mmCIF file of C-alpha atoms and ligand atoms in Angstrom:
data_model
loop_
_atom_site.group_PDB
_atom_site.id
_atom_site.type_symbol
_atom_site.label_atom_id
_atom_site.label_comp_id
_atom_site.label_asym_id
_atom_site.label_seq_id
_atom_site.Cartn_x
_atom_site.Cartn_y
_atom_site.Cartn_z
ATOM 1 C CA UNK A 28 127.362 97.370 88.099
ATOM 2 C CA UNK A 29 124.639 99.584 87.873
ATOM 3 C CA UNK A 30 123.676 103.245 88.791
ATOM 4 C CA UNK A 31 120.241 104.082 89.109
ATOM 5 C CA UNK A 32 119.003 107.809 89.682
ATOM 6 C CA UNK A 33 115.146 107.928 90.736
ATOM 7 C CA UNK A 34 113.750 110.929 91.278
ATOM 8 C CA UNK A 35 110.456 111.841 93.222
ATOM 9 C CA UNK A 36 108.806 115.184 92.382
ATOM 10 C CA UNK A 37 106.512 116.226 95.252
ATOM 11 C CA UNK A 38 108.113 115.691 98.699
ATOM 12 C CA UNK A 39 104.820 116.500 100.673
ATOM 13 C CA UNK A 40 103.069 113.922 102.939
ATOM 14 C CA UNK A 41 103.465 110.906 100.479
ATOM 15 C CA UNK A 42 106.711 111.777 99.013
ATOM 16 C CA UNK A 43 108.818 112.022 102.129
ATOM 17 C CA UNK A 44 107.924 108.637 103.568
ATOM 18 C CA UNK A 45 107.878 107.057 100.170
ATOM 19 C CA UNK A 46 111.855 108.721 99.820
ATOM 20 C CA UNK A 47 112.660 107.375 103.241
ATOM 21 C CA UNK A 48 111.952 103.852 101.884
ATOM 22 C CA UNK A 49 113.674 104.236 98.877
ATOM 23 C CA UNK A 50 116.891 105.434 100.879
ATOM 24 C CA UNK A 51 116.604 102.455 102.355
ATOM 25 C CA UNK A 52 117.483 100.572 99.074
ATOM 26 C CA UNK A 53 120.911 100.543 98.281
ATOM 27 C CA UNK A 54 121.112 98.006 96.199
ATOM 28 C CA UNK A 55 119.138 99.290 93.588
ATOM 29 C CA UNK A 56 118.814 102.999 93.654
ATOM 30 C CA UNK A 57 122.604 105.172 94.002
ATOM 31 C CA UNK A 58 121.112 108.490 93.845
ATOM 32 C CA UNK A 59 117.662 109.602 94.988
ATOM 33 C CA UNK A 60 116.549 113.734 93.710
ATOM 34 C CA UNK A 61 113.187 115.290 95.435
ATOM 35 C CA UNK A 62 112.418 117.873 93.869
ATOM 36 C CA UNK A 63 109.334 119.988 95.150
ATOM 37 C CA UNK A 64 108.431 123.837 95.321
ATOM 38 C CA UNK A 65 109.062 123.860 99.547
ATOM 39 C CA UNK A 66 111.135 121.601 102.227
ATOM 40 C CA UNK A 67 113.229 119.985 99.785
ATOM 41 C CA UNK A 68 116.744 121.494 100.869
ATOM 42 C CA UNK A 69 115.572 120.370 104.618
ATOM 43 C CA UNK A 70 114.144 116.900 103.833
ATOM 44 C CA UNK A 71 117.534 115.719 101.903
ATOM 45 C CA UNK A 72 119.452 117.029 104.116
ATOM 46 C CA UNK A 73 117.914 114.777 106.931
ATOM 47 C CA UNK A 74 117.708 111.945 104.659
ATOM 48 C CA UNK A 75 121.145 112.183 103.537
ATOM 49 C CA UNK A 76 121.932 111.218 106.962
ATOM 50 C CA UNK A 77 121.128 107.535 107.097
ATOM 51 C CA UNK A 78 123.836 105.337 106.273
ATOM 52 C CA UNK A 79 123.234 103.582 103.479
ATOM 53 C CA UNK A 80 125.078 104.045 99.914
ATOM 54 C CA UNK A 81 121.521 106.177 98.174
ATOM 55 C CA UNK A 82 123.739 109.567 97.432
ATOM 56 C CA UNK A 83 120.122 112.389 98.227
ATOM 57 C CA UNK A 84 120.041 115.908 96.878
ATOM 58 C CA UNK A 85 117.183 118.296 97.088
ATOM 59 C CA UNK A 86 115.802 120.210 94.298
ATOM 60 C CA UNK A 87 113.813 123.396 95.474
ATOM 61 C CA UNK A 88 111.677 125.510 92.873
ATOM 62 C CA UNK A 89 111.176 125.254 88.993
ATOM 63 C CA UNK A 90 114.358 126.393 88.093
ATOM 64 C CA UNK A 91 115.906 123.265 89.603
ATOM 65 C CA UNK A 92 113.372 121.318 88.341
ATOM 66 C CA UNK A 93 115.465 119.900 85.614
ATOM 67 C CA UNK A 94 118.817 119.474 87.422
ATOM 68 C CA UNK A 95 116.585 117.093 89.544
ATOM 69 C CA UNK A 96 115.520 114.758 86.064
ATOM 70 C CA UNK A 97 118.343 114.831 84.595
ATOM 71 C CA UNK A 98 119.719 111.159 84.328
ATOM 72 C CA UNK A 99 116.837 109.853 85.814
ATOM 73 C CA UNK A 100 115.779 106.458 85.100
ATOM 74 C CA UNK A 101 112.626 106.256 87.712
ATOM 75 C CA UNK A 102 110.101 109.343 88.268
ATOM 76 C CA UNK A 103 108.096 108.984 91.135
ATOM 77 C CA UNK A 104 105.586 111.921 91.097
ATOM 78 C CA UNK A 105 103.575 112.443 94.222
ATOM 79 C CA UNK A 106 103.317 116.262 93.735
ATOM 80 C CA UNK A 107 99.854 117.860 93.657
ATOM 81 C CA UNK A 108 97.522 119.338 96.235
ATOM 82 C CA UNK A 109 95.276 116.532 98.494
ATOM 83 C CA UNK A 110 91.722 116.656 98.661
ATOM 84 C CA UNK A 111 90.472 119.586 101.628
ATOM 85 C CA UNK A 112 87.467 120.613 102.706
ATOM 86 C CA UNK A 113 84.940 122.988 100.483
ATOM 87 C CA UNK A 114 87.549 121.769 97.322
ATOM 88 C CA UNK A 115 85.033 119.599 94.808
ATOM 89 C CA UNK A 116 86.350 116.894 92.616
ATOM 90 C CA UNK A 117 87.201 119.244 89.997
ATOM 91 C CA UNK A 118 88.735 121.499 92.074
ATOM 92 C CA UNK A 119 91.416 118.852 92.790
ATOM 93 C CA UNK A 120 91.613 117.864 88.904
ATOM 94 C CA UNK A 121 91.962 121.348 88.117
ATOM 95 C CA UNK A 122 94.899 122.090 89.978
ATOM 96 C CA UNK A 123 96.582 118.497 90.000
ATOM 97 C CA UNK A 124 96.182 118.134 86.187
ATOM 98 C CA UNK A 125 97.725 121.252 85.809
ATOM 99 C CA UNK A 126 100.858 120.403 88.260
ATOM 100 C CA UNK A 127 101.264 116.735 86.176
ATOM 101 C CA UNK A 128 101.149 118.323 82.811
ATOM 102 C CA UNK A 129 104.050 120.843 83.759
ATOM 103 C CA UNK A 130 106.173 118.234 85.290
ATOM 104 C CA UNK A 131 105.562 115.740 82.468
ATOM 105 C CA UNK A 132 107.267 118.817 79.981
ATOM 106 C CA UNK A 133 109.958 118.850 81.785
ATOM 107 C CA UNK A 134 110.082 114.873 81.975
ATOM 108 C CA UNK A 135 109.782 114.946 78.247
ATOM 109 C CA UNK A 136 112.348 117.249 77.980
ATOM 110 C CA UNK A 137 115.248 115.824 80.532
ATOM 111 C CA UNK A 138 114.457 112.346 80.693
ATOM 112 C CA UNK A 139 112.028 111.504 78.296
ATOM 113 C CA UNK A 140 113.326 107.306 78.746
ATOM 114 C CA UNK A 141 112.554 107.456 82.054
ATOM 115 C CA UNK A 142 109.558 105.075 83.760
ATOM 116 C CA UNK A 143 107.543 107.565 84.704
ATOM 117 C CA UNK A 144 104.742 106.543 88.279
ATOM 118 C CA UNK A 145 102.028 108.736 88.926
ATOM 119 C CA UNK A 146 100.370 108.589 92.528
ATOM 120 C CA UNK A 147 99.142 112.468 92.175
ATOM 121 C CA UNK A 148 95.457 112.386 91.496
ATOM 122 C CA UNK A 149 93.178 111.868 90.300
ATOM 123 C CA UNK A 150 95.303 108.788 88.912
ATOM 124 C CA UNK A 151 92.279 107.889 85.991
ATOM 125 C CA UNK A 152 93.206 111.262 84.698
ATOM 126 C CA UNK A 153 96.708 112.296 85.023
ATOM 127 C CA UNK A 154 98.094 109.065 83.452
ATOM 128 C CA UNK A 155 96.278 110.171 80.677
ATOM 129 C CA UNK A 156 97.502 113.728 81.111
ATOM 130 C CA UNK A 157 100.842 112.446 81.085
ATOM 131 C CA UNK A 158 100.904 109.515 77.976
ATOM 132 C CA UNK A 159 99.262 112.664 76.031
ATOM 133 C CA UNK A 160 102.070 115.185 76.737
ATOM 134 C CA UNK A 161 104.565 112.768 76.075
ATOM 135 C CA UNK A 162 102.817 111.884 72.916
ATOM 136 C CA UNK A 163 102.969 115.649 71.579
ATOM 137 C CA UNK A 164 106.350 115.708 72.097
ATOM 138 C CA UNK A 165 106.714 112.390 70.266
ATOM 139 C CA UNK A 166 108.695 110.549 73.328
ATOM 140 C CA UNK A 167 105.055 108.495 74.955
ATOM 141 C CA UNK A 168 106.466 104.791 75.194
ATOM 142 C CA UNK A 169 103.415 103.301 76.791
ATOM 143 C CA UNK A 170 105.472 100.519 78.263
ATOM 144 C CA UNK A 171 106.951 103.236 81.087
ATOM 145 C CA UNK A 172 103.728 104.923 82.332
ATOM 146 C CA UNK A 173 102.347 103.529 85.138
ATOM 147 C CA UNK A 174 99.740 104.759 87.213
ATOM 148 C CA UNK A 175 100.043 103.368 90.851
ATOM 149 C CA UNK A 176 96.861 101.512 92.156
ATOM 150 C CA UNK A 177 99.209 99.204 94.579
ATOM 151 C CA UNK A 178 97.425 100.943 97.188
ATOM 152 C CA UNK A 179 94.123 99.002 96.273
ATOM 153 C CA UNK A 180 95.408 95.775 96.198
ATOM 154 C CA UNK A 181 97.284 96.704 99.916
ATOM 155 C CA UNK A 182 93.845 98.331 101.376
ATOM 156 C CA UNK A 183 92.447 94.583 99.850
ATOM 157 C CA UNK A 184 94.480 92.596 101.591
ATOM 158 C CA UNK A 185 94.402 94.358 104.799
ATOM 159 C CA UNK A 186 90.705 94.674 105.054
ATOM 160 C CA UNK A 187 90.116 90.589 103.661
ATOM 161 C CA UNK A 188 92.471 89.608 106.016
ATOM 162 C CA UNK A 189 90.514 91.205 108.879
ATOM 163 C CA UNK A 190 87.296 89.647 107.938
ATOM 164 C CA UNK A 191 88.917 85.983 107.514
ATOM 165 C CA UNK A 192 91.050 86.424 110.387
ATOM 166 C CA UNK A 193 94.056 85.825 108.137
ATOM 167 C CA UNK A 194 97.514 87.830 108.071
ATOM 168 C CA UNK A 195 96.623 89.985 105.179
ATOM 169 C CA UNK A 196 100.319 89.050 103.704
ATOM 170 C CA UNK A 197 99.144 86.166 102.931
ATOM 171 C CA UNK A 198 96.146 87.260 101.157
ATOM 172 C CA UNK A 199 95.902 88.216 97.024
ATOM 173 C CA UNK A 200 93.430 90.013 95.360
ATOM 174 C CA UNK A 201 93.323 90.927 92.044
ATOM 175 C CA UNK A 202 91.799 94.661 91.665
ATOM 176 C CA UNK A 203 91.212 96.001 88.090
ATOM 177 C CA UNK A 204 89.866 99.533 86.685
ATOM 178 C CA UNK A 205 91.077 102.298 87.612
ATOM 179 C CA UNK A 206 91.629 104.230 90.921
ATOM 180 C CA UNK A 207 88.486 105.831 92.339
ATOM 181 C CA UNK A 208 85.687 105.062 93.756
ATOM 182 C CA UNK A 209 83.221 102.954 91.523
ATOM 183 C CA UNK A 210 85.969 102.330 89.042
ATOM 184 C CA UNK A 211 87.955 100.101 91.601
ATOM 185 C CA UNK A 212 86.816 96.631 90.701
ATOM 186 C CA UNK A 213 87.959 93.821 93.520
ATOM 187 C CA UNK A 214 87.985 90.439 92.522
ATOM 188 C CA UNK A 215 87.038 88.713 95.476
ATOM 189 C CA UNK A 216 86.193 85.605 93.464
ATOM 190 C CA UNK A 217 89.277 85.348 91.877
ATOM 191 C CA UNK A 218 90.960 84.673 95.675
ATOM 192 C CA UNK A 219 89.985 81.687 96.387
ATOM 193 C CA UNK A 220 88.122 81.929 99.723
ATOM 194 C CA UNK A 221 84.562 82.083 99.960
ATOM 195 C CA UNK A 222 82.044 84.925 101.501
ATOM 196 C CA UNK A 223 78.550 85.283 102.119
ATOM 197 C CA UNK A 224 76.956 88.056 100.248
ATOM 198 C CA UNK A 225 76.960 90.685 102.812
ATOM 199 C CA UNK A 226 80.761 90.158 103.020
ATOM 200 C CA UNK A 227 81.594 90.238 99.697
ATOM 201 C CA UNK A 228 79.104 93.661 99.426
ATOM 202 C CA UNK A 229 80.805 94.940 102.227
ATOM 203 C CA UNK A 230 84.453 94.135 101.404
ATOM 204 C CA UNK A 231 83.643 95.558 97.521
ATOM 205 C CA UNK A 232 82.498 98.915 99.419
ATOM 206 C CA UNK A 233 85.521 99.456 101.944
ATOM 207 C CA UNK A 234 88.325 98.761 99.001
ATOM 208 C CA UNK A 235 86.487 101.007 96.918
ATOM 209 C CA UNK A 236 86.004 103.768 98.812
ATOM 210 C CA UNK A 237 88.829 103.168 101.868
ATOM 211 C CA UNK A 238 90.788 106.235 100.752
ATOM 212 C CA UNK A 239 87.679 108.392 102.511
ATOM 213 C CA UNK A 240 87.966 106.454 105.902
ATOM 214 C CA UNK A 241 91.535 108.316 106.167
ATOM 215 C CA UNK A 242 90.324 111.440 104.829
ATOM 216 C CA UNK A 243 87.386 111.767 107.293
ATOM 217 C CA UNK A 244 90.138 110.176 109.804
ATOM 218 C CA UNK A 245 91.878 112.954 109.566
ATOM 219 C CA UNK A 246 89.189 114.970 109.923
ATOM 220 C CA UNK A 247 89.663 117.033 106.433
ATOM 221 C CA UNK A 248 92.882 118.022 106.192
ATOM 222 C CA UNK A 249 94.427 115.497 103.755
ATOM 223 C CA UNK A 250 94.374 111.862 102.443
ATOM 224 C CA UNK A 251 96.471 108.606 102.555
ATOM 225 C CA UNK A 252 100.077 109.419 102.950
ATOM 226 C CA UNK A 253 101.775 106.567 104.976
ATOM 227 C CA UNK A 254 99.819 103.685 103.519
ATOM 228 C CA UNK A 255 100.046 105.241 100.118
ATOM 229 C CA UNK A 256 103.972 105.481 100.465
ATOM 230 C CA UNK A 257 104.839 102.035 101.139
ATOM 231 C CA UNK A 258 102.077 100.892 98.230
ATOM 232 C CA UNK A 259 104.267 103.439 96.361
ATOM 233 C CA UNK A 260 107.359 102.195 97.033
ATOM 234 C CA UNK A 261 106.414 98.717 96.740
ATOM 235 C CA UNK A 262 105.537 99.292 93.137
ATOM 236 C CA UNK A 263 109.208 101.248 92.306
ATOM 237 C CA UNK A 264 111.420 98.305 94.041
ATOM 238 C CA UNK A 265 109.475 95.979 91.768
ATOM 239 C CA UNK A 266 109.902 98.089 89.138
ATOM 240 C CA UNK A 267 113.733 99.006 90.150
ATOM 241 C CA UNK A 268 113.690 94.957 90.235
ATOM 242 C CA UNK A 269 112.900 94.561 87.096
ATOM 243 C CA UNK A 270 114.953 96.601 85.309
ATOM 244 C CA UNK A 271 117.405 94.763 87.065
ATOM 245 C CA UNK A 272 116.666 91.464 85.370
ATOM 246 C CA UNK A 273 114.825 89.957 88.109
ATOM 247 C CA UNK A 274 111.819 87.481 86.263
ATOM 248 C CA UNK A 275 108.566 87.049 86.760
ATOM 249 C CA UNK A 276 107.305 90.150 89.376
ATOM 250 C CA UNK A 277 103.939 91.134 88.495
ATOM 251 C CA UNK A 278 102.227 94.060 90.288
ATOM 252 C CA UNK A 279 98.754 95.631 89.560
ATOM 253 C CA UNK A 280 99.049 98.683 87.405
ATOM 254 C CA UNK A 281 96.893 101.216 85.716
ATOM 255 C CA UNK A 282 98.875 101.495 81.840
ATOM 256 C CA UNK A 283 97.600 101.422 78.559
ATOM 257 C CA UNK A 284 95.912 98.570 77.773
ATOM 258 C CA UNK A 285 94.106 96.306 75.333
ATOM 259 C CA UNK A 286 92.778 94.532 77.860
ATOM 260 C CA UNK A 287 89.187 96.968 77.590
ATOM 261 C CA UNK A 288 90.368 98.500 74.412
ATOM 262 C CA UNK A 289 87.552 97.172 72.175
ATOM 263 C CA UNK A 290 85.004 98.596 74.543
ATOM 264 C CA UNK A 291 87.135 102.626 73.725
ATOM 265 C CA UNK A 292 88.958 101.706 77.333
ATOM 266 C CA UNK A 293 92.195 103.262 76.358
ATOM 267 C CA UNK A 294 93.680 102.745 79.752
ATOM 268 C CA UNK A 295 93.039 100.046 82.418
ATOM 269 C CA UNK A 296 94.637 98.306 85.615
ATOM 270 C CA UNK A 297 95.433 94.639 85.786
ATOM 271 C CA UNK A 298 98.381 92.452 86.883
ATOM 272 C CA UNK A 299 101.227 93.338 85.210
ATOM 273 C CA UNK A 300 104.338 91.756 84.466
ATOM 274 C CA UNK A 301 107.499 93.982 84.645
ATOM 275 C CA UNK A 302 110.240 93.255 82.884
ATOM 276 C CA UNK A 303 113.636 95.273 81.536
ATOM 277 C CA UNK A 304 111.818 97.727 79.299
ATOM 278 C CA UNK A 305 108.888 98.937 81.712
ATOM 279 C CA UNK A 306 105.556 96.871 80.818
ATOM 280 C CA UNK A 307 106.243 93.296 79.749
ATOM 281 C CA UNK A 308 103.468 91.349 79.758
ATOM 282 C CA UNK A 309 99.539 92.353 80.748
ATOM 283 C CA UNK A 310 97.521 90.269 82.176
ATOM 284 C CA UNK A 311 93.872 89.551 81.455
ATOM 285 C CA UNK A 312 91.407 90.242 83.809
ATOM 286 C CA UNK A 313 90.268 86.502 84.297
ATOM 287 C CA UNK A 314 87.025 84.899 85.291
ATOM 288 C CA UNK A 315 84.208 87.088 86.750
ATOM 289 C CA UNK A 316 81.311 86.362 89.060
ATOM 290 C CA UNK A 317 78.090 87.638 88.033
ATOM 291 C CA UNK A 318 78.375 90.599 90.653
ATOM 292 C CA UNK A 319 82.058 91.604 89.495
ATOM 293 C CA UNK A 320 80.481 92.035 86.027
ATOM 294 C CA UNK A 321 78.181 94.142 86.890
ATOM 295 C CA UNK A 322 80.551 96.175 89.265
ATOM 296 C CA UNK A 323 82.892 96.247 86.006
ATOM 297 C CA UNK A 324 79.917 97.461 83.790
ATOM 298 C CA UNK A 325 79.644 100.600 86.251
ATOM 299 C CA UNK A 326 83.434 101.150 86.415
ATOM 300 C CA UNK A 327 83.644 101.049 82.149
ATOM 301 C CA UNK A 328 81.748 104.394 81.421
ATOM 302 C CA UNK A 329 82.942 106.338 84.641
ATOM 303 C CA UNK A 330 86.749 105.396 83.710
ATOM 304 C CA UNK A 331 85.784 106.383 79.868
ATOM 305 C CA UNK A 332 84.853 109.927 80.857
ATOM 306 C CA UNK A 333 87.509 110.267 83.443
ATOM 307 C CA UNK A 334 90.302 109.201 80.906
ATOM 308 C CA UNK A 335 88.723 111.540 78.417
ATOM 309 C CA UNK A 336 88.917 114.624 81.153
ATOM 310 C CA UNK A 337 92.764 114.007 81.351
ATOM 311 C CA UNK A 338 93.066 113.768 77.247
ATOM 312 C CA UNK A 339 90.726 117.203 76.668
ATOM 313 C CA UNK A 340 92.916 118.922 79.881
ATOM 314 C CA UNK A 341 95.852 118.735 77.405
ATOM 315 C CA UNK A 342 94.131 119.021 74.076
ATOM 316 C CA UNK A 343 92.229 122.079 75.310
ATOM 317 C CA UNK A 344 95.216 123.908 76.331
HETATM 318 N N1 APR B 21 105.989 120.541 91.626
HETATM 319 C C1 APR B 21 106.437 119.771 92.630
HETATM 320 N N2 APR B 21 105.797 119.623 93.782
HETATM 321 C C2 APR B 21 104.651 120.285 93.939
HETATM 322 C C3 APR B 21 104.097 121.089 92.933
HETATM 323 C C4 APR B 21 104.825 121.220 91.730
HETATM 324 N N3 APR B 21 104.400 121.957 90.728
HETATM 325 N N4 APR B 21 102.942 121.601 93.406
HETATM 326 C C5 APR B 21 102.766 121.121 94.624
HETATM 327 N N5 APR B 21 103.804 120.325 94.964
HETATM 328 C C6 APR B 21 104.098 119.652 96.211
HETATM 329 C C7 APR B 21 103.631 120.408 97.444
HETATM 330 O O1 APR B 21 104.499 121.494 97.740
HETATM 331 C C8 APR B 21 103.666 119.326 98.503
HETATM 332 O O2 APR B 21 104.908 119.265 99.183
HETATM 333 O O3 APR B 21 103.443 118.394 96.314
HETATM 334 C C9 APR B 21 103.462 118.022 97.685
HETATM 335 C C10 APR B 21 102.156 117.322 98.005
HETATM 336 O O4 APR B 21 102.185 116.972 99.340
HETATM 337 P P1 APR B 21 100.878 117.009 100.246
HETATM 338 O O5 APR B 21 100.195 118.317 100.094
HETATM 339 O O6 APR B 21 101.295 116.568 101.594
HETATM 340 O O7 APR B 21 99.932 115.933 99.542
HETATM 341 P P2 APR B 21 100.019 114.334 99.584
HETATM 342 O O8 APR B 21 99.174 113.821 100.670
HETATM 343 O O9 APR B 21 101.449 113.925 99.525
HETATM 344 O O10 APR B 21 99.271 113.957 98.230
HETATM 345 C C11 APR B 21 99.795 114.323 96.976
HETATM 346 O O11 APR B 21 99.039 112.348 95.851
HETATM 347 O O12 APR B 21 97.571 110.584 96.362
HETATM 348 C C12 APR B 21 97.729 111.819 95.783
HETATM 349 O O13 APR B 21 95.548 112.697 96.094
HETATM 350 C C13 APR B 21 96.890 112.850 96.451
HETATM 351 O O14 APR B 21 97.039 114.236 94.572
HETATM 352 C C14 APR B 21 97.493 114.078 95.891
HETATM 353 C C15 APR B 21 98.972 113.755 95.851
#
């Protein structure tokens, strides 16, 4: 009845995982393009050998780049470069922003209906970078930009479910900000179970800042890619689900948002509910303890200025 193309631009460490799950779903994607600038050809071609009804080609190099979007209804864009040793912060945006501005041109260009969910990072800034490109070319419909902060909500689980002794599938927590560091605001109170104060200070730290226990893990030469793939694909099935028809799947997700709007928070994550078109309903953030507003009075001027790097990337150029 349906015939959904998704494509994933950046088949590197995250991508190729996060394709192998989404070969795996046959019911709601028929054809799966990765595009990247390397291993494409080699990576479909392995792929395309699993039995299941996904039809996988591989896109190599820019000048395939919009073979790969066209007729795509789901972007999934992983590409960029991970954080590596002697790179600083800005390094990383540098090179990253530029990589998510090119490939939102040529998103804007092929499939500018598309939803459109960006894992490359850093994720405070390119969903910017990418609302504002689609804006100049007058095709930003803020209900299909997502920027994917499943991963915080997965690391959350995991790591509460440890301390209570609990399987972590059966623990929720609501994360909202954005997706670094001191912007990442868990709401531990908002679960349900109770911790002492050294718990909840410890817990806050570790979901905040457990992408760096993989990157020293690996001892420098990359971040998340497994974890981050299934958090990824976990988002674009409930997505794919949505669009579908399915009612009522809510995932957390960094869009534009009124929910901080007043305070010139242009973009935030909450729960979101998906829906046909992309963004359907967003959720508030809900009560706060007196420590989660004061972790979310930190996280409001660091996610300003980061959201402001992303806008003055594109404006300056
Ligand atoms: N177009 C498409 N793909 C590109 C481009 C581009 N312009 N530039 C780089 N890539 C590809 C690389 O060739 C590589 O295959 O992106 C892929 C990235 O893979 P890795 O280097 O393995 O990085 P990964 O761990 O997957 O992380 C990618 O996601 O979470 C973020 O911080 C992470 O920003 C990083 C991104």
């Amino acid at each position: 009845a349906y015939a959904r193309k998704v494509a994933v631009l950046g088949a590197g460490g995250i991508g190729q995982p996060l394709s192998l799950l989404l070969k795996n779903e046959g019911k709601l994607v028929s054809k799966l393009a990765l595009f990247d600038i390397v291993n494409t050809p080699g990576v479909a071609a392995d792929l395309s050998h699993i039995a299941t009804p996904v039809d996988v080609k591989g896109y190599k190099g820019t000048e395939e780049l919009d073979a790969a979007l066209q007729g795509a209804e789901v972007v999934v864009i992983p590409a960029g470069v991970p954080r590596k040793p002697g790179m600083t912060r800005d390094d990383l945006f540098k090179t990253n922003a530029g990589i998510v501005k090119n490939l939102a041109e040529a998103c804007a260009k092929n499939c500018p209906k598309a939803h459109f969910l960006i894992i490359s990072n850093p994720v405070n800034s390119t969903v910017p970078i990418f609302a504002e490109v689609l804006k100049k070319h007058g095709v930003y419909n803020p209900k299909h930009l997502f920027g994917v902060t499943t991963l915080d909500v997965v690391r959350a689980s995991t790591f509460v479910g440890q301390v209570k002794k609990a399987n972590p599938e059966s623990i929720k927590v609501h994360v909202v900000g954005g997706h670094s560091g001191p912007t990442i605001v868990p709401l531990l109170s908002q679960t349900g179970l109770t911790f002492t104060d050294e718990e909840r200070a410890a817990l806050t730290y570790r979901i905040q800042y457990g992408g760096d226990e993989v990157v020293k893990a690996k001892d420098g030469t990359g971040s998340a890619t497994l974890s981050m793939a299934v958090a990824g694909a976990r988002f674009a099935v409930s997505l794919l689900k949505a669009l579908e028809g399915e009612k009522g799947i809510v995932e957390p997700t960094f869009v534009e948002s009124p929910v901080l709007k007043a305070q010139g928070v242009d973009f935030f994550a909450t729960k979101v509910e998906l829906g046909k078109d992309g963004v359907e309903k967003i959720h508030p953030i809900g009560a706060l303890s007196k420590y989660e507003e004061e972790l979310l009075e930190k996280c409001v001027p660091e996610l300003k200025a980061n959201i402001k790097k992303g806008l003055d990337f594109v404006k300056s150029a």
